[in-house]
PDB file of C-alpha atoms in Angstrom:
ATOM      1  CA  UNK A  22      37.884 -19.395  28.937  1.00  0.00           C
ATOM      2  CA  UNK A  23      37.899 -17.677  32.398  1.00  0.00           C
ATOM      3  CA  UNK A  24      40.476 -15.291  32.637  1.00  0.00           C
ATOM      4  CA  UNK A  25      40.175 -14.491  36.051  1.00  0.00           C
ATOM      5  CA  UNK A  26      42.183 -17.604  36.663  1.00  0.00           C
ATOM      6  CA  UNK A  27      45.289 -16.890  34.944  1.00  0.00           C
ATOM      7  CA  UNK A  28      47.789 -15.274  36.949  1.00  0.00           C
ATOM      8  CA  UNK A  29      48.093 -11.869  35.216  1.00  0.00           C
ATOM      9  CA  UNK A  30      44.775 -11.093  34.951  1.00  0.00           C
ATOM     10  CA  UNK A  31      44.668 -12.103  38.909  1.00  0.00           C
ATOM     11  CA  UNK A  32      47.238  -9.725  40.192  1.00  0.00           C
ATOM     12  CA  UNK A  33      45.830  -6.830  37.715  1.00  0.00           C
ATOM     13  CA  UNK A  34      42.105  -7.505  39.301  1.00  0.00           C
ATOM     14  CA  UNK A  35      43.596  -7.339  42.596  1.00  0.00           C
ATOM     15  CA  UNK A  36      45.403  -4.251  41.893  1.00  0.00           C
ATOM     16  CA  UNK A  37      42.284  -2.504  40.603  1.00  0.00           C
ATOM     17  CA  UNK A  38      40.626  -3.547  43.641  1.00  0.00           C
ATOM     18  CA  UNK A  39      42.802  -2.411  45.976  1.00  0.00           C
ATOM     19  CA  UNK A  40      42.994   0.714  44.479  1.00  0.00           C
ATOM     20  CA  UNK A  41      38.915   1.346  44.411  1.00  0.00           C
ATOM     21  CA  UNK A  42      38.777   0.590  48.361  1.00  0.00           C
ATOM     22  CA  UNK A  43      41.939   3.452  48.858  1.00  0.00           C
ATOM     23  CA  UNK A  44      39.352   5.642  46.995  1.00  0.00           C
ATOM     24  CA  UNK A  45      37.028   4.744  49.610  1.00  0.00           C
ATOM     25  CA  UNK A  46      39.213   5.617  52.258  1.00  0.00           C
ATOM     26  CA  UNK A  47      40.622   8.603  50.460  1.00  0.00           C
ATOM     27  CA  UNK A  48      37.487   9.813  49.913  1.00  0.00           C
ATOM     28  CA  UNK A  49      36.498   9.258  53.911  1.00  0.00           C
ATOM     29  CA  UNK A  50      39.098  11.396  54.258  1.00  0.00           C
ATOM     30  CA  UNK A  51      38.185  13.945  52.468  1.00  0.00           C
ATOM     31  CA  UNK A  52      34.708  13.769  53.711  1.00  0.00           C
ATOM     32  CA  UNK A  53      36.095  14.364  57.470  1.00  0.00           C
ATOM     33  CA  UNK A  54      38.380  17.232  56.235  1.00  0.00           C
ATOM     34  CA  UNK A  55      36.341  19.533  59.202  1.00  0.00           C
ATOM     35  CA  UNK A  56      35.871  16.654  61.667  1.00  0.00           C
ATOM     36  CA  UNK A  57      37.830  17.409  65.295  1.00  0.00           C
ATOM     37  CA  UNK A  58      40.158  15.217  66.209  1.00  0.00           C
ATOM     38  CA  UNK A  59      39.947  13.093  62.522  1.00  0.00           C
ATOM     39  CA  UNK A  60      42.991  11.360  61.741  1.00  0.00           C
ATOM     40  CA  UNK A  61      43.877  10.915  58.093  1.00  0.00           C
ATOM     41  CA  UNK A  62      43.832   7.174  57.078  1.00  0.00           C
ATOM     42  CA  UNK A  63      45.459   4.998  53.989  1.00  0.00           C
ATOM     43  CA  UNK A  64      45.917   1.491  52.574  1.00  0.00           C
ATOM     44  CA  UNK A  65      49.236  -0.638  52.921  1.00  0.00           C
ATOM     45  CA  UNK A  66      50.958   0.445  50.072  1.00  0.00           C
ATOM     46  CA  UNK A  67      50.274  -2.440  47.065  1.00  0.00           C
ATOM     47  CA  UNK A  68      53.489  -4.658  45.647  1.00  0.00           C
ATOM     48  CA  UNK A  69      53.027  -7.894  43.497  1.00  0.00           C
ATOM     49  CA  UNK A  70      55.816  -9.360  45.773  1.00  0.00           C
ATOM     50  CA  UNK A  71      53.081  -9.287  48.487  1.00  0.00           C
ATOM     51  CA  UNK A  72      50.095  -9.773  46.190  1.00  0.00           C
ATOM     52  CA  UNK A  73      51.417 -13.189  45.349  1.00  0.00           C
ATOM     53  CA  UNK A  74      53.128 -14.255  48.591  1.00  0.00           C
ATOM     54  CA  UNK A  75      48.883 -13.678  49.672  1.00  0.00           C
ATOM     55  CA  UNK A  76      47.713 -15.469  46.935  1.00  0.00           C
ATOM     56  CA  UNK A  77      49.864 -19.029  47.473  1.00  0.00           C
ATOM     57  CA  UNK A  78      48.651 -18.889  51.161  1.00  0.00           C
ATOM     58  CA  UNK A  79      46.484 -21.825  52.187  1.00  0.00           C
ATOM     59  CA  UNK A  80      44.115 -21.245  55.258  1.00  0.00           C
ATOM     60  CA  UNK A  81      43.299 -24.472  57.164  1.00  0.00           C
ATOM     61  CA  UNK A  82      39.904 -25.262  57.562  1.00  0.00           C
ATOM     62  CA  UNK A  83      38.416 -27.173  60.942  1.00  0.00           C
ATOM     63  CA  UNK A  84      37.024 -30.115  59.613  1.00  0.00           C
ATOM     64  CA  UNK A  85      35.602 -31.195  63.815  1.00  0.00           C
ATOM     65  CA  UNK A  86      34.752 -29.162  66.093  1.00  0.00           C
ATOM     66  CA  UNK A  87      37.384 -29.867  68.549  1.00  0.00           C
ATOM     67  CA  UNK A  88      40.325 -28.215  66.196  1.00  0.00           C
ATOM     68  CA  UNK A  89      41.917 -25.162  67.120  1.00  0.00           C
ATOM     69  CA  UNK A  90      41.369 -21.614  64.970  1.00  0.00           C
ATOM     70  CA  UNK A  91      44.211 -20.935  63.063  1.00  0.00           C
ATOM     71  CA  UNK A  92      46.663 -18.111  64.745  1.00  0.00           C
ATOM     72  CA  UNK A  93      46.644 -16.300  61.523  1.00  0.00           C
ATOM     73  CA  UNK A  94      46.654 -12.391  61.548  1.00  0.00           C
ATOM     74  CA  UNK A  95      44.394 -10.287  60.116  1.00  0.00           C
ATOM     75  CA  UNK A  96      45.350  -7.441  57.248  1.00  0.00           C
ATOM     76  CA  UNK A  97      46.782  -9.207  54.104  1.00  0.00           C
ATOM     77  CA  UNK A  98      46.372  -6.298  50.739  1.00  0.00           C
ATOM     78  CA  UNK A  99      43.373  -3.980  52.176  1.00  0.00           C
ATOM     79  CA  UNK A 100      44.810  -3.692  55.529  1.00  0.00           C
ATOM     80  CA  UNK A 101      44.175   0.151  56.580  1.00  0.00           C
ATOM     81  CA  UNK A 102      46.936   2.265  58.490  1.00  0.00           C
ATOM     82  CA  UNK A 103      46.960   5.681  60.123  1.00  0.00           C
ATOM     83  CA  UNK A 104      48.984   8.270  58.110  1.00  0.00           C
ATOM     84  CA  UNK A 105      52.397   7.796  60.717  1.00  0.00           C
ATOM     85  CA  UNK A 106      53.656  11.398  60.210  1.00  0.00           C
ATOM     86  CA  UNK A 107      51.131  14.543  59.575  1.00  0.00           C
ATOM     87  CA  UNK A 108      53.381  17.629  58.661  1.00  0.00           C
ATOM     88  CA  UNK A 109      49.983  19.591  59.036  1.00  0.00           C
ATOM     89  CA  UNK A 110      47.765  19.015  62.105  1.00  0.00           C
ATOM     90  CA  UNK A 111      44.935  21.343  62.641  1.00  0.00           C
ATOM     91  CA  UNK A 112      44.433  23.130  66.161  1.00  0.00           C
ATOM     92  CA  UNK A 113      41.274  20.557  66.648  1.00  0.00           C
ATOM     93  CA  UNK A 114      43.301  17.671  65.836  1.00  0.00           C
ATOM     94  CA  UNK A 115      42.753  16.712  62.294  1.00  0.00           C
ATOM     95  CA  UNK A 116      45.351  16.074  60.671  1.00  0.00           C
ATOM     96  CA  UNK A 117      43.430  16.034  56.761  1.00  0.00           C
ATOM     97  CA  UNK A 118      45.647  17.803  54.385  1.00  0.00           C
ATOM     98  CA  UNK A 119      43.507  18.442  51.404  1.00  0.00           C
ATOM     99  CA  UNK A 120      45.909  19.237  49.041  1.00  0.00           C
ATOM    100  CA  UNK A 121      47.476  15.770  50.062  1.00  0.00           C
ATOM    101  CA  UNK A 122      44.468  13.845  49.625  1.00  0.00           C
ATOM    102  CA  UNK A 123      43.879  15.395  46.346  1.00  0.00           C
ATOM    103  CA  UNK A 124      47.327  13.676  45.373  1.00  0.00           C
ATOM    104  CA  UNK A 125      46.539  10.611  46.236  1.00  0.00           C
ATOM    105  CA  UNK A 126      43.325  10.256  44.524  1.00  0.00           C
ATOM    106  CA  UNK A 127      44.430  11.609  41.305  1.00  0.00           C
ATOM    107  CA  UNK A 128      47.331   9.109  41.397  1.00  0.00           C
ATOM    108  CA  UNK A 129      44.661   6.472  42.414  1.00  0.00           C
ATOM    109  CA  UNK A 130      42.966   7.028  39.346  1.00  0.00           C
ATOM    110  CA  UNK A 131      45.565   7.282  37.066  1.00  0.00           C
ATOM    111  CA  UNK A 132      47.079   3.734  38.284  1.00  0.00           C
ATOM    112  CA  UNK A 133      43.434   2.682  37.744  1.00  0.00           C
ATOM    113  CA  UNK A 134      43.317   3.934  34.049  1.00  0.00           C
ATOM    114  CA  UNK A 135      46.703   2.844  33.466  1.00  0.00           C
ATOM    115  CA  UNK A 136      45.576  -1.029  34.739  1.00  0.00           C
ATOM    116  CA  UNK A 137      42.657  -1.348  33.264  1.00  0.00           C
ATOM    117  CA  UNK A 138      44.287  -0.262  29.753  1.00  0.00           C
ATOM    118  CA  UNK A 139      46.955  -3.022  30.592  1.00  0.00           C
ATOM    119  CA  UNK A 140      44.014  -5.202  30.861  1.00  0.00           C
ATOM    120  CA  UNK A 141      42.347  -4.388  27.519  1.00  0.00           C
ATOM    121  CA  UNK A 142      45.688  -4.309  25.817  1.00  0.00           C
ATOM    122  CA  UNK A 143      45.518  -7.903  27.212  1.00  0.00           C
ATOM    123  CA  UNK A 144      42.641  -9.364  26.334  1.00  0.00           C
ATOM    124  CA  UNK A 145      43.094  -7.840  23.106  1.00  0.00           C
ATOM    125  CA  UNK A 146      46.200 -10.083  22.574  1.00  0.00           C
ATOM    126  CA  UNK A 147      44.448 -13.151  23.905  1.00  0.00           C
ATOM    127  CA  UNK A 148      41.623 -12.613  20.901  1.00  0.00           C
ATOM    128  CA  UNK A 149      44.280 -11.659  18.143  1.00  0.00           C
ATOM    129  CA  UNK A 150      45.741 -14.958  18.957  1.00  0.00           C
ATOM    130  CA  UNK A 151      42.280 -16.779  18.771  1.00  0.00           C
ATOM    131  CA  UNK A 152      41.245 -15.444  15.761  1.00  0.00           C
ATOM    132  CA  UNK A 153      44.811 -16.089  14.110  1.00  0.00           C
ATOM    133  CA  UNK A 154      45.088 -19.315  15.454  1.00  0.00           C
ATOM    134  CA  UNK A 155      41.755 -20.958  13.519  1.00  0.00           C
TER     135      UNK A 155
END
């Protein structure tokens, strides 16, 4: 049984994805907390209404050669935007408020821990039902 292709389990791998690559980008952040002219950087904020509107999307696929590509934008869940209003900006332009960052990543990792729990608490139901069911 493949649980990656129930729809729970789908939207709580998702989730956990999205919120390693905003640790990667948080962390960028961090990393360029002395870098002139360095402008502060997140994810699109994550909602299931979105992660599922994504997920029943079909893309077309050119079957000759002649077909026209597909006018679909780029972004979907990991698309990256500036920070739209630094209250802090540096005299060298970088706008990198530590203290912010810090924030973010700890409430990163807590939605993380909280997730993946969800997702044990899960699969643990799944086997309790196995196991009671033969």
């Amino acid at each position: 049984m493949d649980l990656g292709n129930l729809g729970l389990f789908k939207l709580m791998s998702r989730k956990m994805d999205w919120l390693t690559q905003r640790q990667e980008v948080l962390s960028q952040n961090i990393a360029n907390a002395d870098t002139p002219e360095y402008k502060s950087r997140d994810l699109k904020p994550f909602s299931f209404r979105d992660a599922l509107s994504d997920s029943r999307r079909l893309t077309p696929v050119a079957t000759n050669a002649s077909h026209l590509a597909g006018t679909r934008g780029a972004g979907g869940m990991t698309q990256e935007q500036k920070v739209r209003d630094p209250y802090e900006t540096a005299p060298d332009g970088n706008n990198v408020v530590l203290e912010d960052q810090m924030m973010r990543m700890s409430q990163s990792s807590m939605d993380y821990q909280t997730i993946t729990n969800l997702y044990k608490k899960q699969v643990a139901m799944i086997k309790s039902a196995i196991r009671s069911g033969s």
